[in-house]
Coordinates of C-alpha atoms and ligand atoms in Angstrom, one line a residue:
X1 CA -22.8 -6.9 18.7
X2 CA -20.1 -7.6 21.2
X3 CA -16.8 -6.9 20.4
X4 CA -14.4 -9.8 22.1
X5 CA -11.2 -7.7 23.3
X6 CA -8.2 -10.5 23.4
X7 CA -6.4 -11.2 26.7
X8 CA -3.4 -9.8 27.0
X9 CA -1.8 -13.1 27.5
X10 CA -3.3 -14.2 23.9
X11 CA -1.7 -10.8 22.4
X12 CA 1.7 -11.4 23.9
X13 CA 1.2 -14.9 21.8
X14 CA -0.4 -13.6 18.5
X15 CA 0.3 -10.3 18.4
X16 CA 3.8 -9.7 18.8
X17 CA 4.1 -6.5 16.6
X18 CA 2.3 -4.6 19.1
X19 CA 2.4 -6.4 22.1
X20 CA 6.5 -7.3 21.7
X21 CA 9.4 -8.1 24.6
X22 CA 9.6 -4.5 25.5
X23 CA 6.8 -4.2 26.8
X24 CA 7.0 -4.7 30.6
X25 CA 4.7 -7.5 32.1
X26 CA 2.1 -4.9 34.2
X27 CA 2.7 -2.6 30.8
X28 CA 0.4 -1.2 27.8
X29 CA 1.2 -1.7 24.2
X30 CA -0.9 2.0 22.3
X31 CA 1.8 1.8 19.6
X32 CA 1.9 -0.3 16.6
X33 CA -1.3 -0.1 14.5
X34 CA -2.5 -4.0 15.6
X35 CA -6.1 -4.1 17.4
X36 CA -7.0 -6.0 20.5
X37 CA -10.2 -7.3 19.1
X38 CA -10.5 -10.8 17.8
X39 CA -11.7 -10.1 14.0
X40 CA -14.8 -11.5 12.5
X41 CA -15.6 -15.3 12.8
X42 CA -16.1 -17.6 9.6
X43 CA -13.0 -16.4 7.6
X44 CA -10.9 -19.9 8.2
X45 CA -13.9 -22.3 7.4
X46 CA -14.8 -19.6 4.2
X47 CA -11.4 -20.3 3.1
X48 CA -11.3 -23.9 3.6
X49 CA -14.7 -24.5 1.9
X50 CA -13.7 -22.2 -1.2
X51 CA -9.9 -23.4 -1.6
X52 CA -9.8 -26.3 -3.5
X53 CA -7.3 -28.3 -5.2
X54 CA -7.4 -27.0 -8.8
X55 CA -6.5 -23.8 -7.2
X56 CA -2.6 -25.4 -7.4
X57 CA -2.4 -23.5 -10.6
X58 CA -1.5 -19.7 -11.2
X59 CA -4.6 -18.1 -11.6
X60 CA -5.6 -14.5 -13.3
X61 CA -2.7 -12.0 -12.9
X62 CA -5.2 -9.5 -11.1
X63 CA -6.7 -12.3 -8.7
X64 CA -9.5 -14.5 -8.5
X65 CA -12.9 -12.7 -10.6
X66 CA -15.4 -13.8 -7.8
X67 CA -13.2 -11.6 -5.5
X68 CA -12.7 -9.4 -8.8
X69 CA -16.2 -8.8 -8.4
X70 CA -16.6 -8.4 -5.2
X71 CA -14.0 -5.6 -5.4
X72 CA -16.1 -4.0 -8.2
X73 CA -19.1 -3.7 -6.1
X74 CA -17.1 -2.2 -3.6
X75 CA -16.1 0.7 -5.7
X76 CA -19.5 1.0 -7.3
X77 CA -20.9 1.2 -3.8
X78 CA -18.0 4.1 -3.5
X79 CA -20.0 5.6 -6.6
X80 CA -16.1 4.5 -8.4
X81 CA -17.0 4.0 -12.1
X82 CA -15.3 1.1 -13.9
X83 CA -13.5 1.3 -16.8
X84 CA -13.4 -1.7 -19.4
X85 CA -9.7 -2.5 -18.8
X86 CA -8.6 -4.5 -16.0
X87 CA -7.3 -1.7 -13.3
X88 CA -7.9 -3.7 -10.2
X89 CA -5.0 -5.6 -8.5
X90 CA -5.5 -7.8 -5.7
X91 CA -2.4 -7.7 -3.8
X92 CA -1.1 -9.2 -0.6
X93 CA -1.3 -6.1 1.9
X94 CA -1.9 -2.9 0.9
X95 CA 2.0 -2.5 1.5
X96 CA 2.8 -3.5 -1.2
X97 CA 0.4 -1.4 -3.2
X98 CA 2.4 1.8 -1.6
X99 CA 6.1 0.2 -2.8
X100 CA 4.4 -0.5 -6.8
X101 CA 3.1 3.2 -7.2
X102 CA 6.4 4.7 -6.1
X103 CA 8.5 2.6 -7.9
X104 CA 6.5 3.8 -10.8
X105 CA 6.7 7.1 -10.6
X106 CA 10.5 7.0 -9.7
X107 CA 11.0 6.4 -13.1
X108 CA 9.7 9.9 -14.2
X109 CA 11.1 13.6 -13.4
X110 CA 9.7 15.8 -10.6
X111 CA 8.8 15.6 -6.9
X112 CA 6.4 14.0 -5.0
X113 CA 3.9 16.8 -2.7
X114 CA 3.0 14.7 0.4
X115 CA 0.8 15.6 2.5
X116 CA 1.7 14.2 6.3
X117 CA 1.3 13.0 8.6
X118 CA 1.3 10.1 6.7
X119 CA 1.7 6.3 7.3
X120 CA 5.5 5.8 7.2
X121 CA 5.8 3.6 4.3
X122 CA 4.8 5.8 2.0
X123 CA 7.7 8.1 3.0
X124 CA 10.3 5.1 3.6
X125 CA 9.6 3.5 -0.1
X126 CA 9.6 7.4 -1.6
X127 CA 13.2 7.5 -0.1
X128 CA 14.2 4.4 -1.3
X129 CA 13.2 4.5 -5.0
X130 CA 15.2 7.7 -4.8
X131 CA 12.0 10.1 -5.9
X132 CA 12.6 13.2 -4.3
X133 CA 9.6 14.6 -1.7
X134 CA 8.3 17.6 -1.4
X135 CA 6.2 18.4 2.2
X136 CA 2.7 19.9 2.7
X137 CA 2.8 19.8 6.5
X138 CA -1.1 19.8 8.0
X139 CA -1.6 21.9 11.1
X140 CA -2.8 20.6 14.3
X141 CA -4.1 25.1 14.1
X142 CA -6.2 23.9 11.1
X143 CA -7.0 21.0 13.1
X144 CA -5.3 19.0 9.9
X145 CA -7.5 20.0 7.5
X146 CA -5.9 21.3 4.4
X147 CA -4.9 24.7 4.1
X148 CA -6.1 26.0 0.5
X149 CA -2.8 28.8 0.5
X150 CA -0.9 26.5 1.2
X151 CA -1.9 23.7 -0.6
X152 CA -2.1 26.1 -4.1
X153 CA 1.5 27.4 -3.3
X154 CA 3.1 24.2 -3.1
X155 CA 1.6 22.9 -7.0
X156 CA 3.6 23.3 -9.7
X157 CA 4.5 22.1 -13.0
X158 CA 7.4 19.7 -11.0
X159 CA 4.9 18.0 -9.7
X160 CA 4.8 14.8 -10.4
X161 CA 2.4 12.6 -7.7
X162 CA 0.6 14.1 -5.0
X163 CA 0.0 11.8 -2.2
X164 CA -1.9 11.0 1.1
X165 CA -4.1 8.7 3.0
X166 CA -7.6 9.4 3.2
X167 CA -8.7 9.1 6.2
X168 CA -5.3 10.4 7.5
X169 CA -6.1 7.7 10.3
X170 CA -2.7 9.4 11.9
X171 CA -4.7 12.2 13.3
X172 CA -7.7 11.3 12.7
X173 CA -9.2 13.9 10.2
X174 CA -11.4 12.4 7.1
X175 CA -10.9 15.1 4.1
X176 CA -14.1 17.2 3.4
X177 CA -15.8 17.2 -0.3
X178 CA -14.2 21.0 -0.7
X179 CA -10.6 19.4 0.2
X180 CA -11.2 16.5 -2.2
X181 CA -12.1 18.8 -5.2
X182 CA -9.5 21.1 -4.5
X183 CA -6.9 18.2 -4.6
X184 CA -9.0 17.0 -7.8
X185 CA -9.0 20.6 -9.3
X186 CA -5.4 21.0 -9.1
X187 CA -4.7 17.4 -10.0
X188 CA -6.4 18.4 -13.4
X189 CA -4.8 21.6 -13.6
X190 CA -1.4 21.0 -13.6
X191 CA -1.6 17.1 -15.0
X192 CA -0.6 15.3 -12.1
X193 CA -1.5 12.1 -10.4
X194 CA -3.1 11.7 -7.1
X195 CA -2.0 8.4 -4.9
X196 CA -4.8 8.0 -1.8
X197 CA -4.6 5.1 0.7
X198 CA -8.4 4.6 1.7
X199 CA -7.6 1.8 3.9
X200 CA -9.4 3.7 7.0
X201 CA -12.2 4.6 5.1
X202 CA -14.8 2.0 6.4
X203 CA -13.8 3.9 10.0
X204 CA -15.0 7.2 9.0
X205 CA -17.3 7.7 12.3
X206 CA -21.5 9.0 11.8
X207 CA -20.9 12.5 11.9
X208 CA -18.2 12.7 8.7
X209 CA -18.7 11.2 4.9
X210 CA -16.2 9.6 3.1
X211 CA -15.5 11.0 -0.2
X212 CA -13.2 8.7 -2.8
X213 CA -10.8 10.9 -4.4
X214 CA -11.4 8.1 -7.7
X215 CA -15.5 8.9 -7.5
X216 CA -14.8 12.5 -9.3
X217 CA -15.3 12.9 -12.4
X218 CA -11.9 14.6 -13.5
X219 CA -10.1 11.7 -11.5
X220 CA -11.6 9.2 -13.9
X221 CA -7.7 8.8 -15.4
X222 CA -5.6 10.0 -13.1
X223 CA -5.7 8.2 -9.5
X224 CA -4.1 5.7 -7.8
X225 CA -6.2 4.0 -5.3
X226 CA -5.6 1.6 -2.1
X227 CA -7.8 -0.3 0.2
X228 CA -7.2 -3.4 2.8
X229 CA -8.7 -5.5 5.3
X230 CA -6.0 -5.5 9.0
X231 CA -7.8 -2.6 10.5
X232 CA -11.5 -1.6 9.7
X233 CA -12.7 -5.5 8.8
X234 CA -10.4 -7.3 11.6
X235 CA -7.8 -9.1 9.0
X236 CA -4.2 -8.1 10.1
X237 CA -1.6 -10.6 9.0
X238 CA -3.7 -12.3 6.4
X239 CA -2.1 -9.9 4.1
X240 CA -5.1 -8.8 1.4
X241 CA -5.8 -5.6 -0.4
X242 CA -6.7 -4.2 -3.5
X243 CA -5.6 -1.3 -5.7
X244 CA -7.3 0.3 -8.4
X245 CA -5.5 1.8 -10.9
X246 CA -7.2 4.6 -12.9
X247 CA -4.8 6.0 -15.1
X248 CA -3.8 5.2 -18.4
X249 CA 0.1 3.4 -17.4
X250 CA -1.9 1.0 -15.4
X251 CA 0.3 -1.7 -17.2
X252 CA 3.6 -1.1 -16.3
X253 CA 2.4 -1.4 -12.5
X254 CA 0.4 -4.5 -13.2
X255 CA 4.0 -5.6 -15.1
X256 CA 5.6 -5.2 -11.8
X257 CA 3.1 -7.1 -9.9
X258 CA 3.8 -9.8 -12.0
X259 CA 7.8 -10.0 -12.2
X260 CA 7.2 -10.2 -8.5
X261 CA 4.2 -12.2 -7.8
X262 CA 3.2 -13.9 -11.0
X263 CA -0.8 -13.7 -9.6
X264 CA -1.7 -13.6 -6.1
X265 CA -1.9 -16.4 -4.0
X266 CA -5.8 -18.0 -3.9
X267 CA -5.9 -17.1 -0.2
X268 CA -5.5 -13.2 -0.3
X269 CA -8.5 -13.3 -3.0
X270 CA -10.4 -15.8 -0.7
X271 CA -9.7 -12.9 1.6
X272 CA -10.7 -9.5 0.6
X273 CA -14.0 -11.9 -1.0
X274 CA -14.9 -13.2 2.0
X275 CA -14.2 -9.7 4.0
X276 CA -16.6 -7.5 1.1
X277 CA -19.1 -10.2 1.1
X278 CA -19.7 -11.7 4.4
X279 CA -23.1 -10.3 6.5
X280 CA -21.1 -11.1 9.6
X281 CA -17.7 -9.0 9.1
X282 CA -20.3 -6.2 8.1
X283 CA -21.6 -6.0 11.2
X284 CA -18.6 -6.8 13.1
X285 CA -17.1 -3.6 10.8
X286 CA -19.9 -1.3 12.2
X287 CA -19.7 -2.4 16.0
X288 CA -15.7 -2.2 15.4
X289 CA -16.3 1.7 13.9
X290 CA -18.9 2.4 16.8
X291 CA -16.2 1.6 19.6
X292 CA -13.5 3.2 18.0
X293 CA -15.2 6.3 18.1
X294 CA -15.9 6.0 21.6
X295 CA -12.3 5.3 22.7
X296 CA -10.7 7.7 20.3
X297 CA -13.7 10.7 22.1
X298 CA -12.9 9.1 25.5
X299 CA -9.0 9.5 25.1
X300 CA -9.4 13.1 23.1
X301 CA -11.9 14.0 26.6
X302 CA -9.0 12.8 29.1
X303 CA -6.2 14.5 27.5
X304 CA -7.9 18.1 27.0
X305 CA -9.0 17.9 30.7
X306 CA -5.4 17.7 31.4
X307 CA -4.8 20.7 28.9
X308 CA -3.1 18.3 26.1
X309 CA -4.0 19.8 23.0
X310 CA -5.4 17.2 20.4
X311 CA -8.2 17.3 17.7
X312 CA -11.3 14.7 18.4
X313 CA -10.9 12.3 15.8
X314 CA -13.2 12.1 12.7
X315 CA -12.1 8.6 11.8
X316 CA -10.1 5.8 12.7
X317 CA -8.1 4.6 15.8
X318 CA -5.7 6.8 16.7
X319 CA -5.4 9.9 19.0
X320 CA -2.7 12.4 18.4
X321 CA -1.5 15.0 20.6
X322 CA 0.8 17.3 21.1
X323 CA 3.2 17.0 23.8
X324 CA 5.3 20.1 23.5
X325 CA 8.5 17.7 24.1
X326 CA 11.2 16.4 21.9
X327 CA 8.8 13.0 20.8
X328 CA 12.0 10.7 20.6
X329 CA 12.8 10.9 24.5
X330 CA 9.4 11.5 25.7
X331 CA 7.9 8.2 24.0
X332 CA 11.4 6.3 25.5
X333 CA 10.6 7.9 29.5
X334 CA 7.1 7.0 28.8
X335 CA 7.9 3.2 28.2
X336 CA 10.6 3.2 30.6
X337 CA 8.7 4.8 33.7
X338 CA 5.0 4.2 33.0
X339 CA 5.5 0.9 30.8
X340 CA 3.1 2.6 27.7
X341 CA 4.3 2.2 24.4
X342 CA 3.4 5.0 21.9
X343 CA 4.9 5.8 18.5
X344 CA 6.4 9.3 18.3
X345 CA 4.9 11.5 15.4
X346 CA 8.3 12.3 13.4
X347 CA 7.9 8.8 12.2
X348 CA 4.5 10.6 10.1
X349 CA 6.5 13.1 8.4
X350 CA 8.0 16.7 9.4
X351 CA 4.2 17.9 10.7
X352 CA 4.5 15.0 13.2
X353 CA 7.4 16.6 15.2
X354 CA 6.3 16.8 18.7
X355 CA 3.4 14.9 18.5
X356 CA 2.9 11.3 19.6
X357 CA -0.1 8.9 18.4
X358 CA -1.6 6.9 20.7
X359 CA -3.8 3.6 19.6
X360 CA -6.8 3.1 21.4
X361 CA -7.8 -0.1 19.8
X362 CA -7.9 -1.7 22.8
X363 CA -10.3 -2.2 26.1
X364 CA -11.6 1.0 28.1
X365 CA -9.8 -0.6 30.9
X366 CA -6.4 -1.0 29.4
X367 CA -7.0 2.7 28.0
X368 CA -8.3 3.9 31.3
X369 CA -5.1 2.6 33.3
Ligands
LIG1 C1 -2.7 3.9 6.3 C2 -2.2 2.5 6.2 N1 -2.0 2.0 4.9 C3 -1.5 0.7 4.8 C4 -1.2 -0.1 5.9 C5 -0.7 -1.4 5.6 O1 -1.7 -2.4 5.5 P1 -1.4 -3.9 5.0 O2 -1.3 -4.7 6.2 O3 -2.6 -4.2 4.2 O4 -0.2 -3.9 4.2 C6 -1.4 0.4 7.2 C7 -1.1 -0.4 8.3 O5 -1.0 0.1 9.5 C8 -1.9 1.8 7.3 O6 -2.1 2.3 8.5

């Protein structure tokens, strides 16, 4: 299956995250998280055949239960038993997923442990719910992987939530089974939660396997789980994503949900069920992963060759080197001089310092120049 990359005229029009003002006319935009690629086709005339008018009503708090189910043999496919209560939320971007879970937690004593680089929400809503963060920086020496020492030295009894996205599509890595028990392990150990973002994980290229922290056994009560549809199925800006919530407060984050949503709207279920069910974004999903790990080996080949140190990806979109500069002013000369926009890796956390991630969602040409 072809993929069709968008014009860049069409991006400049649809697409203005990535492709905003700043970017010169003759530039590249390799900085917001957006891809170049028109999604998969038949999600508008899904929607429109499926949404009908006795939809006007609120439906079920957690979402609409053919997209319930759908969800449910997602995670069953993820070997994610289900409980009998009700701990899947549809919500509208996995966003806001990352906002409920520390808004949560902010309520109780303790730190957070975070491992980063992480997607910068996750820090920014930490801050501002006032919970207090504690750092596990991964080493670009352990080419990110989790350092066991390190990891064990950091867990205590003032832990409160450990967190971390899984892929961490920021550089690329996709946690092995040992790293997932380990986290598990301690998780039991010391009594508390885990909060993964698995929103990369249909991006996990051939060669790696994808282990849900939630398919453990010992995780069965005590895991916070995202997933979306922008990136790995093509969906950015229709806002749909689901959590499941294993873990016996469950409630009191569904409660929040509804002081600020009530249920969500028809559209985001219509969504994630068209985007878990549909033969045609499965494939488009598979030729998307395909040429993701192209671009992110053909990037990772051009900058070693140059003697830029970077780890080849394992998983979704991104490339992130090191750059030995201060990331702030190199990622403004780089705009300014060569018109490429990349985003600086402080924004990931304190490991990022001195990195910057470059996006290759985009054409071999665009990439190449
Ligand atoms: C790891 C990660 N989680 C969550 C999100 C946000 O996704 P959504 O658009 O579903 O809110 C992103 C977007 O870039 C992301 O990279």
């Amino acid at each position: 299956m072809n993929l069709h990359v968008l014009s860049i005229e069409n991006l400049r029009k649809f697409c203005h995250l990535k492709w905003h003002d700043d970017i010169p006319d003759d530039g590249i935009a390799m900085g917001i998280a957006d891809i170049d690629f028109k999604g998969p086709d038949g999600l508008v005339d899904f929607i429109t055949t499926h949404l009908h008018e006795d939809m006007s009503f609120y439906g079920p708090y957690e979402g609409i239960p053919s997209a319930i189910e759908a969800g449910n043999q997602f995670l069953l496919s993820k070997g994610i038993p289900l409980s009998e209560s009700k701990n899947l939320q549809i919500i509208p971007g996995t966003m806001m997923g990352i906002y409920l879970v520390l808004e949560w937690i902010s309520r109780k004593l303790g730190e957070i442990l975070m491992i980063n680089p992480i997607y910068p929400p996750f820090i920014n809503h930490a801050k501002q719910t006032c919970n207090t963060i504690k750092w596990l920086d991964l080493q670009i020496a352990d080419e990110w992987h989790l350092n066991e020492e390190k990891l064990k030295e950091n867990v205590n009894e003032n832990i409160k939530l450990l967190v971390f996205n899984n892929p961490d599509n920021e550089v690329g890595i996709v946690f092995k089974e040992d790293e997932i028990r380990l986290i598990s392990d301690l998780s039991e150990d010391y009594a508390f939660p885990c909060f993964v973002d698995e929103l990369y994980e249909p991006l996990t290229f051939k060669k790696s396997n994808h282990i849900s922290l939630a398919s453990l056994e010992n995780m069965q009560n005590r895991c916070f789980t995202l997933f979306g549809f922008p990136k790995a199925y093509g969906f950015a800006g229709w806002r749909s994503g689901f959590m499941h919530l294993a873990h016996p407060e469950f409630e009191a984050i569904k409660y929040i949900v509804e002081q600020i949503l009530v249920a969500p709207s028809p559209v985001t279920s219509l969504v994630m069920e068209f985007a878990l069910t549909s033969p045609k974004v499965f494939k488009w999903k598979i030729a998307f992963r395909d040429q993701m790990e192209h671009n992110t080996e053909l990037v990772t080949r051009l900058l070693t060759e140059n003697n830029i140190e970077c780890v080849r990806p394992e998983g979704g979109f991104f490339v992130f080197p090191k750059i030995e500069l201060e990331d702030y002013k190199f990622k403004k000369d780089l705009l300014i001089n060569q018109g490429v926009e990349v985003v600086t890796g402080s924004e990931f956390g304190p490991a990022g310092k001195g990195f910057i991630r470059i996006n290759c969602a985009t054409s071999e040409e665009r990439m190449e120049k």
